[in-house]
Amino acid sequence: MIIAEQKTLEEIKQIVAGYNKLLVVGCGTCVTVCFAGGEKEVGILASELRMARQMDGQQLETVERTIQRQCEWEFVDQLKDAIEDCDAILSMGCGVGVQGLAERFPTKVVLPALNTKGMALTVQEGLWAERCAGCGNCVLDKFGGVCPIARCSKSLQNGPCGGSVNGKCEIDPEIDCGWQLVYDRMKAINMLDKLYEVQEIKDWSTARDGGPRRINREDLRL
Amino acid sequence: MKAGSNLERVLEAGHFAVTAELGPPKSADAKVIHDKAETLKGNCDAVNITDNQTAMVRMSSIAAGTIALQHGLDPVIQMTCRDRNRICMQSDLLGAYALGVRNVLCLSGDHQRFGNHPQAKNVYDVDSMQLIRMVKNMRDEKKFQCGEAIKVEPRFFIGAAANPFADPFEFRPIRLGKKVAAGADFAQTQLVYNVEKFINFMEIVRKMGIHEKIYILPGVGPIKSGKAAEMMATTVPGLEVPDEIVQRMKKAEDPKAEGISICLEIIDRVRQIPGVAGIHIMAIEWEKAVPDIVQRAGLLPRPVIEVVEEPQEPPAQKPA
Amino acid sequence: MENEAEKSPNGYEPKVVAFACQYCAYSAADLAGPTGLQYPANVRLVKLPCTGKLDVLYILDAFENGADAVFIAGCLDGNCHHVEGPLRAKRRLVLANKILNELGIGADRLGMYQMSGGESIRFVEAAREMTDRARQLGPSPLNQRKSAANE
């Protein structure tokens, strides 16, 4: 799923400064699961912002809504009735959600409340870790199901570099060395010999480097 | 001859090679390079010019290497994958060759987290293994990475790094073998302080026959103080300094002299390991120690190999 | 009813909200009267089925609606009917404390107490402690701003 975390209250206060009636919109999918922008967080942030405004001796009116997904028009359209008399929309969705709202309501100011961090796995309650970099050309078959692009700090395809010590990455003892994980997995599935091959230079044109990406499925379009 | 660099000639002739490290300054001051070059001149067969080492902004390695060339030194340009994509790498390689540089050492590069610009975006379009192959294909296939032909190809003696002290240990010789397969001609290792571990590493390397396909130059270097020894032992990932050495450095009355003694002992031991083709002296910001070390290790004078064929490109102009 | 002497000279009477678990603190509070113990009338009691039900938003709502102090009263560790209610509540207080500090209300206006159902005295102590603290701290900055805006 997509993981995100809330910007600091200070930053959000500055982002919404000057708007007096805010529509705070949560998203019921990824950011609900990672406790960043679901219905609960909408309630908390709206309350925080109202109180923060009061502390400055001013008033802020908030309308709270949470839709199932900010990245699909059928859900976004449910906000139509709520946006009319709001000065601005504060989206608690990921970067896609913010843009979904902005695209659907072209004359409305849409502001972000979250920082989107990427595609991740819930490792345990309260801990999420990036697993996919969306390079557009999956190589997981070559690395035993551990992605060196996403999990090696240098995205090495012929790692590990000289900074791998005790299974940890040189940049942070909290980060596992992606290549130690690749190595261990390949060993466990009896495929170590695969790692003897030099991986050729990657074609990054399928990644963001090739420009904004889209998928067009003619068989699905009406 | 693949590139005809002095380093290649010395190694091809079967001499025990000595390379040293020359760190460019964190400024535009050419004098620093001139001075260091003069210190190292005659004491080594080639000098490694570091490429923004530890991700600190320093003078360009190619620019500093060109200055070293003016002193008659044979520069080994270090090139990391951190700061350049394949377009810039190849462009810099063409330029370096045109300026007279004949050796390149291909590295992943320290992560920018360690440097003075931790907020920078890194590149890693290519990794060190792929860079080796790219440089080889430019030289031997006369082709750019995209496949297009190069009219006048850059002919480099290709270096790779090896770290026998990083994990997983059993994969380290294999990874060096991969670098050979990718096209590396010589390898310089991480600083060796744990000689036992390096001996084990070399044993596996020899079993795999890797030493017959690549010149291996273990990294050695004098430690300046007990504090430095402790810091190196505890804070540098992938560097192993045994406690015995840390203690010796801490107890030493003259730590600098002790550091050089330890370095000489290590040189003596690694020289005896079959498959070791030379040493790479990394006296980081202590280049002045190099002449003393080389002399006391009995590695002077450095061999002078006559150039039979003229290099294709005239070397850069010597200073007046 | 509490002693008149405890009241502030300027007439400020703090509003204290207690979120109490029905299995322990709520019954402890209930028992206070019959056992002859008194707790300050400043305390408004909100019954929770378990402190595990505590939500950061409840705390914020209390402050937004005029509370000068809030406390959570739950079971002793290991005595929770739902096993880990107080543990969860304590984790949530981490976020609540952070928010209260960021807002300038101050985390010292928020407290957490643990007791068994029979310990009326513990509840009364908690109620007095939080009321005293709110008295010392004065009105919540939010309430101060509100009254300033109304004048």
mmCIF file of N, CA, C and O in Angstrom, chain B residues 26 52-58 82-83 110-122:
data_model
loop_
_atom_site.group_PDB
_atom_site.id
_atom_site.type_symbol
_atom_site.label_atom_id
_atom_site.label_comp_id
_atom_site.label_asym_id
_atom_site.label_seq_id
_atom_site.Cartn_x
_atom_site.Cartn_y
_atom_site.Cartn_z
ATOM 1 N N LYS B 26 39.421 20.620 -0.500
ATOM 2 C CA LYS B 26 38.051 21.133 -0.448
ATOM 3 C C LYS B 26 38.066 22.598 -0.856
ATOM 4 O O LYS B 26 37.499 23.456 -0.169
ATOM 5 N N ASN B 52 35.386 13.023 -4.730
ATOM 6 C CA ASN B 52 34.487 13.519 -3.677
ATOM 7 C C ASN B 52 34.320 12.481 -2.564
ATOM 8 O O ASN B 52 33.209 12.079 -2.217
ATOM 9 N N GLN B 53 35.466 12.096 -2.048
ATOM 10 C CA GLN B 53 35.518 11.043 -1.030
ATOM 11 C C GLN B 53 34.631 11.368 0.169
ATOM 12 O O GLN B 53 34.532 12.514 0.585
ATOM 13 N N THR B 54 34.019 10.338 0.710
ATOM 14 C CA THR B 54 33.024 10.443 1.785
ATOM 15 C C THR B 54 31.928 11.475 1.473
ATOM 16 O O THR B 54 31.328 12.070 2.367
ATOM 17 N N ALA B 55 31.675 11.637 0.174
ATOM 18 C CA ALA B 55 30.608 12.527 -0.291
ATOM 19 C C ALA B 55 30.787 13.976 0.167
ATOM 20 O O ALA B 55 29.818 14.701 0.375
ATOM 21 N N MET B 56 32.045 14.363 0.338
ATOM 22 C CA MET B 56 32.365 15.769 0.631
ATOM 23 C C MET B 56 32.746 16.417 -0.700
ATOM 24 O O MET B 56 33.513 15.827 -1.464
ATOM 25 N N VAL B 57 32.276 17.611 -0.918
ATOM 26 C CA VAL B 57 32.643 18.289 -2.161
ATOM 27 C C VAL B 57 34.126 18.626 -2.127
ATOM 28 O O VAL B 57 34.607 19.278 -1.199
ATOM 29 N N ARG B 58 34.839 18.135 -3.133
ATOM 30 C CA ARG B 58 36.257 18.433 -3.284
ATOM 31 C C ARG B 58 36.513 18.748 -4.740
ATOM 32 O O ARG B 58 35.637 18.575 -5.586
ATOM 33 N N ARG B 82 27.715 7.608 -7.638
ATOM 34 C CA ARG B 82 26.794 8.406 -6.835
ATOM 35 C C ARG B 82 26.349 9.694 -7.521
ATOM 36 O O ARG B 82 25.194 10.108 -7.416
ATOM 37 N N ASP B 83 27.314 10.316 -8.237
ATOM 38 C CA ASP B 83 27.048 11.681 -8.694
ATOM 39 C C ASP B 83 26.788 11.843 -10.202
ATOM 40 O O ASP B 83 26.466 12.925 -10.648
ATOM 41 N N ASP B 110 30.657 6.430 -1.560
ATOM 42 C CA ASP B 110 30.019 6.523 -0.244
ATOM 43 C C ASP B 110 28.670 7.214 -0.398
ATOM 44 O O ASP B 110 28.540 8.153 -1.170
ATOM 45 N N HIS B 111 27.714 6.756 0.362
ATOM 46 C CA HIS B 111 26.389 7.385 0.301
ATOM 47 C C HIS B 111 26.473 8.846 0.760
ATOM 48 O O HIS B 111 27.264 9.177 1.654
ATOM 49 N N GLN B 112 25.673 9.686 0.157
ATOM 50 C CA GLN B 112 25.752 11.123 0.481
ATOM 51 C C GLN B 112 25.391 11.432 1.932
ATOM 52 O O GLN B 112 25.702 12.501 2.443
ATOM 53 N N ARG B 113 24.762 10.478 2.591
ATOM 54 C CA ARG B 113 24.426 10.645 4.008
ATOM 55 C C ARG B 113 25.659 11.008 4.848
ATOM 56 O O ARG B 113 25.575 11.705 5.847
ATOM 57 N N PHE B 114 26.842 10.501 4.408
ATOM 58 C CA PHE B 114 28.064 10.722 5.173
ATOM 59 C C PHE B 114 28.720 12.069 4.894
ATOM 60 O O PHE B 114 29.621 12.478 5.615
ATOM 61 N N GLY B 115 28.305 12.708 3.833
ATOM 62 C CA GLY B 115 29.051 13.877 3.374
ATOM 63 C C GLY B 115 28.546 15.196 3.913
ATOM 64 O O GLY B 115 27.806 15.245 4.904
ATOM 65 N N ASN B 116 28.961 16.261 3.228
ATOM 66 C CA ASN B 116 28.532 17.587 3.686
ATOM 67 C C ASN B 116 27.303 18.090 2.922
ATOM 68 O O ASN B 116 26.886 19.223 3.108
ATOM 69 N N HIS B 117 26.736 17.227 2.069
ATOM 70 C CA HIS B 117 25.475 17.576 1.404
ATOM 71 C C HIS B 117 24.495 16.406 1.527
ATOM 72 O O HIS B 117 24.095 15.809 0.523
ATOM 73 N N PRO B 118 24.122 16.067 2.764
ATOM 74 C CA PRO B 118 23.262 14.878 2.934
ATOM 75 C C PRO B 118 21.875 15.045 2.311
ATOM 76 O O PRO B 118 21.149 14.069 2.178
ATOM 77 N N GLN B 119 21.524 16.278 1.910
ATOM 78 C CA GLN B 119 20.200 16.470 1.308
ATOM 79 C C GLN B 119 20.229 16.282 -0.209
ATOM 80 O O GLN B 119 19.204 16.467 -0.876
ATOM 81 N N ALA B 120 21.400 15.921 -0.741
ATOM 82 C CA ALA B 120 21.515 15.776 -2.195
ATOM 83 C C ALA B 120 20.741 14.571 -2.704
ATOM 84 O O ALA B 120 20.470 13.629 -1.972
ATOM 85 N N LYS B 121 20.384 14.628 -3.974
ATOM 86 C CA LYS B 121 19.761 13.482 -4.647
ATOM 87 C C LYS B 121 20.903 12.650 -5.217
ATOM 88 O O LYS B 121 21.813 13.227 -5.812
ATOM 89 N N ASN B 122 20.869 11.354 -5.015
ATOM 90 C CA ASN B 122 21.941 10.554 -5.611
ATOM 91 C C ASN B 122 21.506 10.015 -6.966
ATOM 92 O O ASN B 122 20.347 10.123 -7.340
#
